[in-house]
Coordinates of C-alpha atoms in Angstrom, one line a residue:
M1 CA 0.0 0.2 -0.1
E2 CA 0.9 3.4 -1.0
L3 CA 0.6 6.8 0.1
S4 CA 0.2 9.9 -1.8
T5 CA 1.1 13.1 -1.5
L6 CA -2.3 14.0 -0.1
D7 CA -2.3 11.7 2.8
Y8 CA 1.7 12.7 4.2
A9 CA 0.6 16.0 3.9
F10 CA -2.6 15.5 6.5
I11 CA 0.1 12.8 8.6
I12 CA 2.8 15.4 8.6
G13 CA 0.7 18.4 9.2
F14 CA -1.2 17.1 11.9
F15 CA 2.3 15.8 13.8
T16 CA 4.0 19.0 13.8
L17 CA 0.6 20.6 14.9
V18 CA 0.4 18.6 17.9
L19 CA 3.7 18.9 18.9
G20 CA 3.4 22.6 18.8
I21 CA 0.6 22.3 21.0
G22 CA 3.4 20.6 24.2
I23 CA 5.9 22.6 23.0
G24 CA 3.6 26.1 23.4
V25 CA 2.3 25.0 26.3
S26 CA 6.4 23.6 27.9
R27 CA 6.7 26.3 29.8
K28 CA 3.5 27.0 31.9
S29 CA 3.0 23.6 32.6
G30 CA 6.5 23.4 34.1
K31 CA 6.5 26.2 36.6
S32 CA 5.0 23.6 39.3
T33 CA 3.7 20.2 40.0
A34 CA 0.0 21.0 40.1
E35 CA 0.4 23.1 37.0
Y36 CA 2.6 20.0 35.5
F37 CA 0.3 17.0 36.6
L38 CA -3.1 19.6 36.6
S39 CA -2.9 22.2 35.0
G40 CA -3.9 25.2 38.2
R41 CA -7.8 22.7 38.8
S42 CA -8.9 25.7 36.2
M43 CA -10.4 22.9 33.5
P44 CA -13.5 23.3 31.7
W45 CA -16.0 20.4 31.8
W46 CA -16.4 20.1 28.2
L47 CA -12.4 20.3 27.7
L48 CA -11.8 17.5 30.2
G49 CA -15.4 15.3 28.8
F50 CA -13.3 16.1 25.6
S51 CA -10.2 14.5 26.8
M52 CA -11.4 11.6 28.3
V53 CA -13.8 10.5 24.9
A54 CA -9.9 11.6 23.0
T55 CA -8.2 9.2 25.4
T56 CA -10.7 6.1 25.3
F57 CA -10.3 6.5 21.6
S58 CA -7.3 4.3 22.1
T59 CA -5.2 2.1 18.9
D60 CA -6.0 -0.9 20.7
T61 CA -9.6 0.1 20.6
P62 CA -11.2 -0.8 17.6
N63 CA -9.2 -3.3 17.5
L64 CA -10.2 -4.7 20.5
I65 CA -14.1 -4.5 19.4
T66 CA -13.0 -5.8 16.8
D67 CA -11.7 -9.3 17.9
I68 CA -14.7 -9.4 20.1
V69 CA -17.2 -8.6 17.1
R70 CA -15.4 -11.5 15.1
V71 CA -15.1 -14.3 17.4
N72 CA -18.6 -13.9 19.9
G73 CA -20.5 -11.6 17.7
V74 CA -21.5 -7.6 18.5
S75 CA -23.2 -9.2 21.5
G76 CA -19.5 -9.6 23.0
N77 CA -19.6 -6.4 23.7
W78 CA -21.2 -7.0 26.8
V79 CA -17.9 -7.9 28.3
W80 CA -17.2 -3.7 28.7
W81 CA -21.0 -2.3 28.4
P82 CA -21.9 -3.0 32.0
F83 CA -18.8 -0.4 32.5
L84 CA -21.9 2.2 32.3
L85 CA -22.7 1.9 35.0
T86 CA -19.5 1.7 37.0
G87 CA -19.3 5.3 35.2
L88 CA -22.7 6.1 35.6
L89 CA -22.3 5.8 39.4
T90 CA -19.1 8.1 39.1
V91 CA -21.3 10.6 37.5
F92 CA -23.9 11.0 40.1
V93 CA -22.2 10.2 43.2
Y94 CA -18.7 10.7 43.2
A95 CA -17.3 13.0 41.2
K96 CA -18.6 16.0 43.5
L97 CA -16.2 13.8 46.0
W98 CA -13.7 14.0 44.2
R99 CA -13.3 17.2 43.3
R100 CA -14.7 17.9 47.1
S101 CA -11.4 16.5 47.8
G102 CA -8.2 18.6 46.7
V103 CA -6.3 15.4 46.6
A104 CA -3.1 16.3 44.3
T105 CA -4.0 12.7 42.7
D106 CA -6.4 9.4 43.8
M107 CA -3.6 8.3 45.5
E108 CA -3.4 11.1 48.2
F109 CA -6.8 9.8 49.0
Y110 CA -5.0 7.5 51.1
D111 CA -3.9 9.3 52.8
L112 CA -6.7 11.5 53.3
R113 CA -9.1 9.0 54.3
Y114 CA -7.1 6.3 56.4
G115 CA -3.8 7.2 58.5
G116 CA -0.9 5.5 59.6
K117 CA 2.1 3.4 58.4
P118 CA -0.6 1.2 56.4
A119 CA -2.2 4.6 54.6
H120 CA 0.9 5.4 54.0
F121 CA 2.5 2.5 53.0
L122 CA -1.1 1.5 50.3
R123 CA -0.5 5.4 48.4
G124 CA 3.5 5.0 47.8
F125 CA 3.4 0.8 47.0
R126 CA -0.3 1.4 44.4
A127 CA 1.4 3.9 43.4
V128 CA 4.2 2.0 41.3
Y129 CA 2.0 -1.2 41.6
L130 CA -0.6 1.0 39.2
G131 CA 1.2 4.8 38.7
I132 CA 4.5 1.5 36.9
I133 CA 3.0 -1.8 36.5
F134 CA -0.6 -2.2 35.6
N135 CA 0.0 1.7 33.1
I136 CA 2.4 0.0 30.9
L137 CA 0.6 -2.9 30.4
A138 CA -1.7 -0.8 29.5
M139 CA 0.0 1.2 27.2
S140 CA 1.9 -1.7 25.8
A141 CA -1.2 -2.5 24.5
V142 CA -1.9 -0.1 22.4
T143 CA 1.4 -0.1 21.2
L144 CA 1.2 -3.5 20.1
A145 CA -2.5 -1.9 18.3
A146 CA -0.1 0.3 17.1
I147 CA 2.9 -2.2 15.5
K148 CA 0.0 -4.1 13.9
I149 CA -1.2 -1.1 12.0
G150 CA 2.3 -0.3 11.0
Q151 CA 3.2 -3.6 9.8
V152 CA -0.3 -4.2 6.9
M153 CA -0.7 0.0 5.8
L154 CA 2.6 0.9 6.4
G155 CA 5.0 -2.3 6.2
L156 CA 6.4 -1.0 8.6
S157 CA 8.7 -3.1 11.1
P158 CA 7.5 -3.2 14.9
V159 CA 9.9 -1.1 16.2
E160 CA 10.2 0.7 13.1
T161 CA 6.6 1.7 14.9
V162 CA 7.3 2.2 18.3
L163 CA 9.9 4.4 17.6
I164 CA 8.5 6.4 15.3
G165 CA 4.9 6.3 17.7
G166 CA 6.9 6.6 20.6
V167 CA 9.7 9.3 19.8
I168 CA 6.8 12.1 19.0
T169 CA 5.0 10.9 21.7
V170 CA 7.3 11.4 24.5
I171 CA 8.5 14.5 23.6
F172 CA 4.7 16.1 23.3
S173 CA 4.0 14.1 27.4
A174 CA 7.1 15.1 28.5
A175 CA 7.0 19.3 27.4
G176 CA 2.8 19.6 27.5
G177 CA 2.3 17.3 31.2
F178 CA -1.5 18.1 31.6
R179 CA -2.7 20.9 30.2
G180 CA -0.8 19.7 26.5
V181 CA -2.6 16.6 26.3
V182 CA -5.3 17.9 27.6
Y183 CA -5.3 20.9 24.4
T184 CA -4.2 18.7 21.3
D185 CA -6.9 15.6 22.9
F186 CA -9.4 18.5 21.5
L187 CA -8.0 18.4 19.0
L188 CA -7.6 14.8 18.9
F189 CA -11.4 14.2 19.0
F190 CA -12.2 15.3 16.0
V191 CA -8.9 14.1 14.1
A192 CA -10.4 10.3 15.5
I193 CA -13.8 10.7 15.0
A194 CA -13.7 11.8 11.5
G195 CA -11.2 9.3 10.7
A196 CA -13.6 6.1 12.4
V197 CA -16.5 8.0 10.9
G198 CA -14.8 7.9 7.5
A199 CA -13.4 4.7 7.2
A200 CA -16.7 2.9 8.1
V201 CA -19.2 4.9 5.5
Y202 CA -16.6 3.7 2.6
L203 CA -15.9 0.0 3.3
V204 CA -19.2 -1.0 4.1
N205 CA -20.0 0.8 0.3
I206 CA -16.8 -1.1 -0.4
P207 CA -17.8 -4.3 -3.5
E208 CA -16.7 -6.3 -1.9
V209 CA -19.6 -5.8 1.1
G210 CA -21.8 -3.9 -1.4
G211 CA -23.6 -1.3 1.1
V212 CA -25.8 -1.9 4.3
S213 CA -28.5 -3.8 3.5
A214 CA -25.8 -6.6 1.5
L215 CA -23.9 -6.6 5.2
L216 CA -26.4 -7.8 7.7
Q217 CA -27.3 -10.6 4.9
H218 CA -23.9 -12.1 3.9
E219 CA -23.6 -15.7 5.9
N220 CA -20.5 -14.8 7.5
V221 CA -21.9 -11.6 8.6
A222 CA -26.1 -12.5 9.3
G223 CA -25.4 -14.3 13.0
K224 CA -23.2 -11.7 14.3
L225 CA -25.5 -9.0 14.6
S226 CA -28.1 -9.6 17.8
I227 CA -26.8 -7.3 20.6
L228 CA -27.7 -9.3 23.2
P229 CA -26.0 -13.2 23.2
D230 CA -27.7 -16.1 22.5
F231 CA -30.2 -16.2 26.1
S232 CA -30.4 -20.9 24.8
D233 CA -26.0 -20.4 24.7
T234 CA -26.7 -20.8 28.7
E235 CA -22.4 -20.2 28.9
A236 CA -22.5 -17.8 26.7
L237 CA -25.3 -15.9 27.8
I238 CA -23.5 -16.2 31.6
G239 CA -20.0 -14.9 30.4
I240 CA -21.2 -12.2 28.0
L241 CA -24.4 -11.1 29.8
I242 CA -25.2 -12.1 33.8
I243 CA -21.6 -11.7 34.5
P244 CA -20.4 -8.4 33.6
L245 CA -23.9 -7.1 34.4
A246 CA -24.5 -8.3 37.3
V247 CA -20.7 -8.9 39.3
Q248 CA -18.8 -7.5 37.0
W249 CA -18.9 -3.8 36.4
W250 CA -18.8 -3.0 40.6
S251 CA -16.2 -5.3 41.4
A252 CA -13.6 -5.3 39.5
W253 CA -10.9 -2.2 38.7
Y254 CA -9.9 -1.0 35.2
P255 CA -8.8 1.8 34.0
G256 CA -10.8 4.4 32.9
A257 CA -13.8 2.0 34.6
E258 CA -12.9 2.1 37.9
P259 CA -15.6 1.7 40.9
G260 CA -16.0 5.1 42.4
G261 CA -13.9 6.5 39.9
G262 CA -9.8 6.8 39.7
G263 CA -7.0 6.3 37.7
Y264 CA -6.9 8.9 34.3
I265 CA -11.2 9.8 35.2
A266 CA -10.0 10.8 38.9
Q267 CA -7.1 13.3 37.6
R268 CA -9.2 14.4 35.2
M269 CA -12.2 15.4 37.5
L270 CA -9.3 17.2 40.5
A271 CA -8.4 19.4 37.1
A272 CA -12.3 20.5 37.0
K273 CA -12.5 24.3 37.9
N274 CA -15.5 22.7 40.5
E275 CA -17.6 19.8 41.4
N276 CA -20.5 20.9 39.2
H277 CA -18.0 20.9 36.0
A278 CA -15.9 17.5 37.2
I279 CA -19.7 15.8 37.4
G280 CA -20.7 17.1 33.6
A281 CA -17.6 16.7 32.3
T282 CA -18.0 12.7 33.3
F283 CA -21.9 13.2 31.9
F284 CA -19.8 14.0 28.0
F285 CA -17.4 11.2 28.2
N286 CA -19.9 8.7 29.7
I287 CA -22.4 9.6 27.3
M288 CA -20.3 9.5 24.1
H289 CA -18.1 6.7 25.0
Y290 CA -20.5 3.9 25.1
A291 CA -23.9 5.7 23.7
L292 CA -22.1 6.6 19.8
R293 CA -18.4 6.1 19.3
P294 CA -18.6 2.1 19.2
W295 CA -20.6 2.1 15.7
P296 CA -18.4 2.6 13.1
W297 CA -15.8 0.4 14.9
I298 CA -18.3 -2.7 15.0
L299 CA -19.7 -1.7 10.9
V300 CA -15.9 -2.0 10.6
A301 CA -15.7 -5.5 12.0
L302 CA -19.1 -6.7 10.4
A303 CA -17.7 -6.0 7.3
S304 CA -14.1 -7.7 7.6
L305 CA -16.0 -10.5 8.3
V306 CA -17.1 -10.5 4.6
V307 CA -13.2 -9.4 2.9
F308 CA -11.6 -11.1 5.3
P309 CA -14.0 -13.9 7.0
D310 CA -10.7 -15.7 8.8
V311 CA -6.9 -15.7 9.9
A312 CA -5.6 -17.8 7.5
S313 CA -7.3 -14.9 4.5
I314 CA -5.5 -12.0 6.5
H315 CA -2.2 -13.6 6.7
E316 CA -2.5 -14.7 2.6
A317 CA -3.4 -10.8 2.0
F318 CA -0.1 -10.1 4.1
P319 CA 2.8 -12.4 4.5
N320 CA 5.1 -10.0 5.8
V321 CA 3.2 -9.7 9.1
E322 CA 4.8 -11.5 12.1
E323 CA 3.4 -14.3 12.6
S324 CA 3.1 -13.7 16.3
K325 CA 1.3 -10.6 15.8
L326 CA -1.8 -12.7 13.6
G327 CA -5.3 -12.7 14.8
N328 CA -8.4 -10.9 14.1
D329 CA -7.9 -8.3 15.5
L330 CA -5.6 -7.4 13.1
A331 CA -9.2 -7.7 10.2
Y332 CA -9.4 -3.5 11.6
S333 CA -6.0 -2.9 10.5
A334 CA -6.5 -5.4 6.7
M335 CA -9.3 -3.2 6.3
L336 CA -8.5 0.4 6.5
T337 CA -5.3 -0.6 3.8
K338 CA -8.5 -0.4 1.0
L339 CA -9.3 2.8 1.5
P340 CA -8.8 5.3 -1.2
P341 CA -6.3 8.7 -1.4
G342 CA -7.1 11.3 1.3
L343 CA -9.8 9.6 3.3
L344 CA -6.7 7.5 4.3
G345 CA -4.0 10.2 5.4
V346 CA -7.3 11.4 7.0
V347 CA -7.7 7.7 9.0
L348 CA -3.7 7.1 9.5
A349 CA -3.3 10.7 11.2
S350 CA -7.1 9.7 13.3
L351 CA -5.3 6.5 14.3
G352 CA -1.7 8.7 15.1
A353 CA -4.1 11.4 16.9
A354 CA -6.4 8.4 19.0
Y355 CA -2.6 6.6 19.8
M356 CA -1.1 9.6 20.9
S357 CA -4.0 10.6 23.4
T358 CA -3.8 7.7 25.1
I359 CA -0.3 7.1 25.6
S360 CA -0.2 11.1 26.1
T361 CA -2.4 10.5 29.3
H362 CA -1.0 7.5 30.6
L363 CA 2.3 8.6 30.5
N364 CA 0.9 11.7 32.4
W365 CA -1.2 9.7 34.5
G366 CA 1.9 7.3 36.3
S367 CA 3.9 9.7 36.2
S368 CA 2.0 11.5 38.7
Y369 CA 1.7 9.0 40.9
V370 CA 5.1 8.4 40.4
V371 CA 6.3 11.7 41.3
N372 CA 3.2 13.0 43.9
D373 CA 2.9 9.5 46.0
F374 CA 6.2 7.9 45.6
Y375 CA 9.4 10.2 44.7
K376 CA 7.9 13.5 46.9
Q377 CA 6.3 11.2 50.0
Q378 CA 8.9 8.3 50.5
I379 CA 12.6 9.3 48.5
K380 CA 12.8 13.5 48.5
P381 CA 10.3 15.6 50.7
E382 CA 12.1 17.8 50.8
A383 CA 12.1 18.1 46.8
S384 CA 11.3 21.2 44.9
E385 CA 8.7 21.7 42.9
R386 CA 11.2 22.4 39.5
E387 CA 12.5 19.5 41.2
L388 CA 9.7 17.5 41.0
V389 CA 8.3 17.9 36.9
A390 CA 12.1 17.0 35.8
V391 CA 11.8 13.3 37.4
G392 CA 7.8 13.6 35.6
R393 CA 9.5 14.2 32.0
I394 CA 12.0 11.8 33.3
T395 CA 9.6 9.1 34.6
T396 CA 7.3 9.9 31.5
V397 CA 10.2 8.7 28.9
V398 CA 11.3 5.8 31.1
L399 CA 8.0 4.4 31.5
M400 CA 7.7 4.9 27.3
V401 CA 10.6 3.2 26.6
L402 CA 9.6 -0.1 29.3
S403 CA 5.7 0.0 28.3
A404 CA 7.5 -0.7 23.9
I405 CA 9.7 -3.3 25.1
L406 CA 6.6 -5.2 26.3
A407 CA 5.3 -4.5 23.8
L408 CA 7.4 -6.1 20.8
F409 CA 6.8 -9.0 23.0
L410 CA 2.8 -9.4 23.3
T411 CA 0.4 -10.9 20.6
N412 CA -2.8 -10.0 21.8
A413 CA -5.4 -6.9 22.7
L414 CA -8.3 -8.7 24.3
Q415 CA -6.3 -11.5 26.3
L416 CA -4.7 -8.4 28.1
F417 CA -7.8 -7.2 29.3
D418 CA -8.9 -9.8 30.5
I419 CA -5.3 -10.4 32.4
I420 CA -5.9 -7.3 33.8
L421 CA -10.0 -7.0 34.2
M422 CA -9.0 -10.3 37.2
F423 CA -6.0 -8.7 38.4
G424 CA -8.9 -6.4 39.5
A425 CA -10.9 -8.5 40.8
G426 CA -13.1 -8.4 44.0
T427 CA -11.0 -5.3 44.7
G428 CA -13.9 -2.3 43.7
L429 CA -16.9 -2.7 46.3
I430 CA -13.4 -0.9 48.6
F431 CA -13.3 1.5 46.2
I432 CA -17.3 1.9 45.7
L433 CA -18.3 1.4 50.1
R434 CA -15.2 3.8 51.4
W435 CA -16.8 7.0 51.2
F436 CA -19.5 5.8 52.5
W437 CA -18.6 3.8 55.7
W438 CA -16.6 4.6 58.5
R439 CA -15.7 1.0 58.8
I440 CA -13.6 0.4 56.3
N441 CA -10.0 0.5 56.9
A442 CA -6.2 0.2 55.2
W443 CA -5.8 -3.3 56.1
S444 CA -9.2 -3.3 54.2
E445 CA -7.6 -2.6 51.0
I446 CA -4.1 -4.3 50.8
S447 CA -5.5 -7.2 51.7
A448 CA -7.8 -7.1 49.0
M449 CA -5.2 -6.0 46.9
F450 CA -2.8 -8.6 47.6
S451 CA -6.0 -11.2 47.5
S452 CA -7.2 -10.7 44.2
G453 CA -3.9 -10.9 43.1
L454 CA -2.7 -13.8 43.6
I455 CA -6.4 -15.4 43.9
S456 CA -5.6 -14.5 39.5
V457 CA -2.4 -15.6 39.2
L458 CA -3.7 -18.8 40.8
F459 CA -6.9 -19.0 39.0
N460 CA -5.5 -17.9 35.4
F461 CA -2.1 -19.8 35.2
T462 CA -2.5 -21.3 31.9
D463 CA -3.7 -17.9 30.2
L464 CA -0.9 -16.5 31.9
G465 CA 1.4 -19.1 31.1
G466 CA 0.3 -19.6 27.2
Y467 CA 0.2 -15.1 27.1
F468 CA 3.5 -14.3 28.2
F469 CA 5.7 -18.1 28.0
G470 CA 3.6 -19.7 25.0
G471 CA 3.0 -22.4 26.8
T472 CA 0.7 -24.2 29.5
T473 CA 2.7 -24.1 32.3
P474 CA 2.2 -27.0 35.6
A475 CA 0.0 -25.1 37.8
G476 CA -1.8 -23.9 34.8
V477 CA -2.9 -27.7 33.4
V478 CA -3.5 -28.7 37.4
L479 CA -6.0 -25.8 37.3
E480 CA -7.6 -26.9 34.2
G481 CA -10.6 -27.6 33.6
V482 CA -11.2 -27.3 37.2
L483 CA -13.5 -24.6 37.0
P484 CA -16.6 -24.0 34.2
G485 CA -14.1 -20.1 32.2
W486 CA -17.2 -17.4 33.1
S487 CA -17.2 -18.9 37.3
K488 CA -13.9 -17.2 37.8
F489 CA -14.6 -14.2 37.8
P490 CA -17.3 -13.9 40.1
V491 CA -15.4 -17.1 42.5
V492 CA -12.0 -14.7 42.8
V493 CA -14.9 -11.8 43.5
L494 CA -16.1 -13.8 46.6
I495 CA -13.0 -14.8 47.9
T496 CA -11.2 -12.0 47.5
S497 CA -14.3 -9.8 49.2
V498 CA -14.8 -12.6 51.6
V499 CA -10.6 -11.8 53.2
W500 CA -11.0 -8.0 52.9
V501 CA -14.3 -8.3 55.0
V502 CA -12.5 -10.1 57.8
V503 CA -10.0 -8.4 58.0
T504 CA -11.8 -5.2 57.8
F505 CA -13.4 -6.6 61.6
A506 CA -10.5 -8.3 62.6
T507 CA -8.3 -4.7 62.6
P508 CA -8.9 -1.5 64.4
A509 CA -11.0 1.0 62.8
E510 CA -8.8 3.8 61.6
R511 CA -8.3 6.5 64.0
T512 CA -11.0 8.9 65.0
E513 CA -9.8 12.0 64.8
T514 CA -9.3 11.0 60.8
L515 CA -12.3 10.0 60.7
R516 CA -14.3 13.1 61.3
A517 CA -11.3 15.1 59.9
F518 CA -12.9 13.1 56.3
Y519 CA -15.8 13.4 57.0
K520 CA -16.0 17.3 57.6
R521 CA -13.8 17.9 54.4
I522 CA -15.8 15.4 52.1
Q523 CA -19.7 15.1 54.0
P524 CA -20.7 12.3 52.4
G525 CA -23.5 12.1 54.2
G526 CA -25.3 8.6 54.7
P527 CA -26.2 6.3 57.2
G528 CA -22.5 4.4 57.6
W529 CA -20.9 7.5 59.1
R530 CA -23.6 8.3 61.6
R531 CA -21.8 6.6 64.7
I532 CA -19.2 9.1 63.9
V533 CA -21.0 12.0 63.5
G534 CA -23.0 11.0 66.7
E535 CA -20.5 11.2 68.7
A536 CA -19.0 13.8 67.7
T537 CA -21.8 15.5 67.7
A538 CA -23.0 14.2 71.4
E539 CA -18.9 16.3 72.2
G540 CA -20.3 19.2 71.2
I541 CA -18.2 19.0 67.2
A542 CA -20.6 19.8 65.0
L543 CA -19.3 17.7 61.6
D544 CA -21.8 17.4 59.0
Q545 CA -23.4 21.0 57.2
G546 CA -26.8 19.9 57.4
K547 CA -27.2 18.7 53.7
K548 CA -29.3 16.3 52.3
W549 CA -27.8 12.8 51.9
S550 CA -28.2 13.1 48.1
V551 CA -26.7 9.2 47.7
P552 CA -30.9 7.4 47.3
S553 CA -30.6 10.5 44.5
G554 CA -27.5 9.8 42.7
I555 CA -28.1 6.2 42.4
L556 CA -31.5 6.9 40.6
A557 CA -30.3 9.7 38.6
M558 CA -27.6 6.6 38.0
V559 CA -30.7 4.6 36.5
I560 CA -31.7 6.2 33.9
G561 CA -28.5 7.4 32.8
C562 CA -28.1 3.6 31.9
V563 CA -31.4 3.7 30.4
L564 CA -30.9 7.2 28.2
V565 CA -27.3 5.9 27.0
Y566 CA -28.6 2.0 26.5
S567 CA -31.5 3.4 24.6
C568 CA -29.3 6.0 22.1
M569 CA -26.9 3.0 22.3
F570 CA -29.5 0.5 20.8
A571 CA -31.7 2.9 18.7
T572 CA -28.6 3.7 16.8
G573 CA -27.8 0.7 16.2
N574 CA -30.9 -0.6 15.3
W575 CA -31.4 2.1 13.1
I576 CA -28.7 1.3 11.2
Y577 CA -30.2 -1.8 11.1
G578 CA -33.2 -1.0 9.7
N579 CA -35.2 -2.0 12.7
Y580 CA -37.4 1.6 12.4
G581 CA -39.9 0.5 14.3
L582 CA -37.9 -0.9 17.1
A583 CA -36.0 2.0 16.3
A584 CA -37.7 4.5 16.8
G585 CA -39.6 3.0 20.6
L586 CA -35.8 3.9 22.1
T587 CA -35.6 7.0 20.5
A588 CA -38.3 8.4 22.0
V589 CA -37.4 6.2 25.3
V590 CA -33.7 9.0 25.1
V591 CA -35.8 11.4 24.6
V592 CA -38.4 11.0 28.0
S593 CA -36.0 9.6 30.0
A594 CA -33.7 12.6 28.9
W595 CA -36.3 15.0 30.5
L596 CA -36.8 13.3 33.7
L597 CA -32.5 13.7 34.3
K598 CA -32.3 16.8 33.7
R599 CA -35.2 17.3 36.3
M600 CA -32.8 14.6 38.4
W601 CA -29.9 17.0 38.2
G602 CA -32.2 20.4 40.1
Q603 CA -31.8 18.0 43.4
I604 CA -28.3 15.9 42.4
K605 CA -26.7 19.9 42.1
G606 CA -28.8 21.8 46.2
D607 CA -25.8 19.3 47.1
I608 CA -22.2 21.0 45.0
L609 CA -20.2 22.4 48.0

């Protein structure tokens, strides 16, 4: 495949503009860590919302969705669609609490909510655990997708792709900091959405596919179209729909979908002007992320089943692709090679935009943990702001290098998604309850974190051995077949939950002074703090500001919001499928739920401090 002069013009112009923005804001971003990691907490909701959406575009996301659709059909996306519940719970319950906390990172929360050496250890350990280890895993999946795109579309070797994409991204990220990330994300969003929609429209109408009607009737596609899984296939129904909806959304930690908010989503909430802007940003993100964004990728994935019905056909068309990188996820890149000049340049620029947006966010977020929660707290508390910014920039480079090296050894993004998801199984309920139940302590989180990791390794040794080492390990052979595939996740959740609940009651509660200070600052309210508030009141200490507890209203708003977004998602799909009666009915549900949600906002807004 050869690029035209117009294609090169789009790509070079785009990267030049992005680098210019990063360098242009570098001086202001380098003034302090508050500027470098949070832009001085001055960001409006719409800019943060666009930034969240742009970050989750990523280069591995279309590959992941293509893999899911080709293997399990459109309904296979329920493996991540239930995270909408997590997202909207963050919107209507936790966003204002995070902004109210005033912390610099969500790791700093531990010293606010808990106290003493356990809290200090938890903050430092999770800063390294999430900011370095998990962050590198997530970035390596994104870089793996870039490698596959580079091999198929440009004929680049994995090393060449890593060097080109990594160098540009790390220069931009290290120079511009969070402000540069957010400013360019606004531009990247529009480039990425234009590329995704343009590619979907063109590829569905190429002669091999023949348009939407022919696509939907094709024998390779007809069985993949259902938005809901086959209810007669019990194992698929449980694994794809029931477990994610009943257990996964509230129990698992995953970057960008943390129960109770966290990670780079929390970073953006903390950077907002105020609580209202934090709520608005996260709500805008969830609507765009779930309701509208997936369909262009789903359409290309379905079209790929016509053009490349199996992995062998992809290999035949692209014999130069390394065998270790072959998989169904490669079909998205393979389809993009059929784009015409001009549009090809836009799409390649959009993929570059997706890559840069995601990687730059992870680099800034991960380095914020290393600087604020490890280096400053554990290594050199007296470090100057200039030194801390320098450490942040060095960390950015190191994280990029390590993730790039790991990406060269990986094969499949879906496998990594499952592994990361399993390692966080069972910890999510703590992140939800720790704001509203005084009895949870630092040992609760420490026990949940370690038990979840250890149990996941034990239960998934087969998958880990095959993924990282190319074969099944001895422990994996022993465990294989003991439990059905769908049961592993809820079993890990159950065991982890039992462990942390037992540890919670077996260890002392946090000091009264710590709990009172937390309540007075956050004002979480609710029956879970009744004992702490009551004891303080009896001593003549007023902790509660008399606000009505807004969590019940927030949960109701979450439910209505889920109806709104899922209806929008399903309506879009049915308009595309030509099911106009059902699509019209779902559109009416969207309108009604939007009206109800607007009325609910009045009650929620009254709780803003």
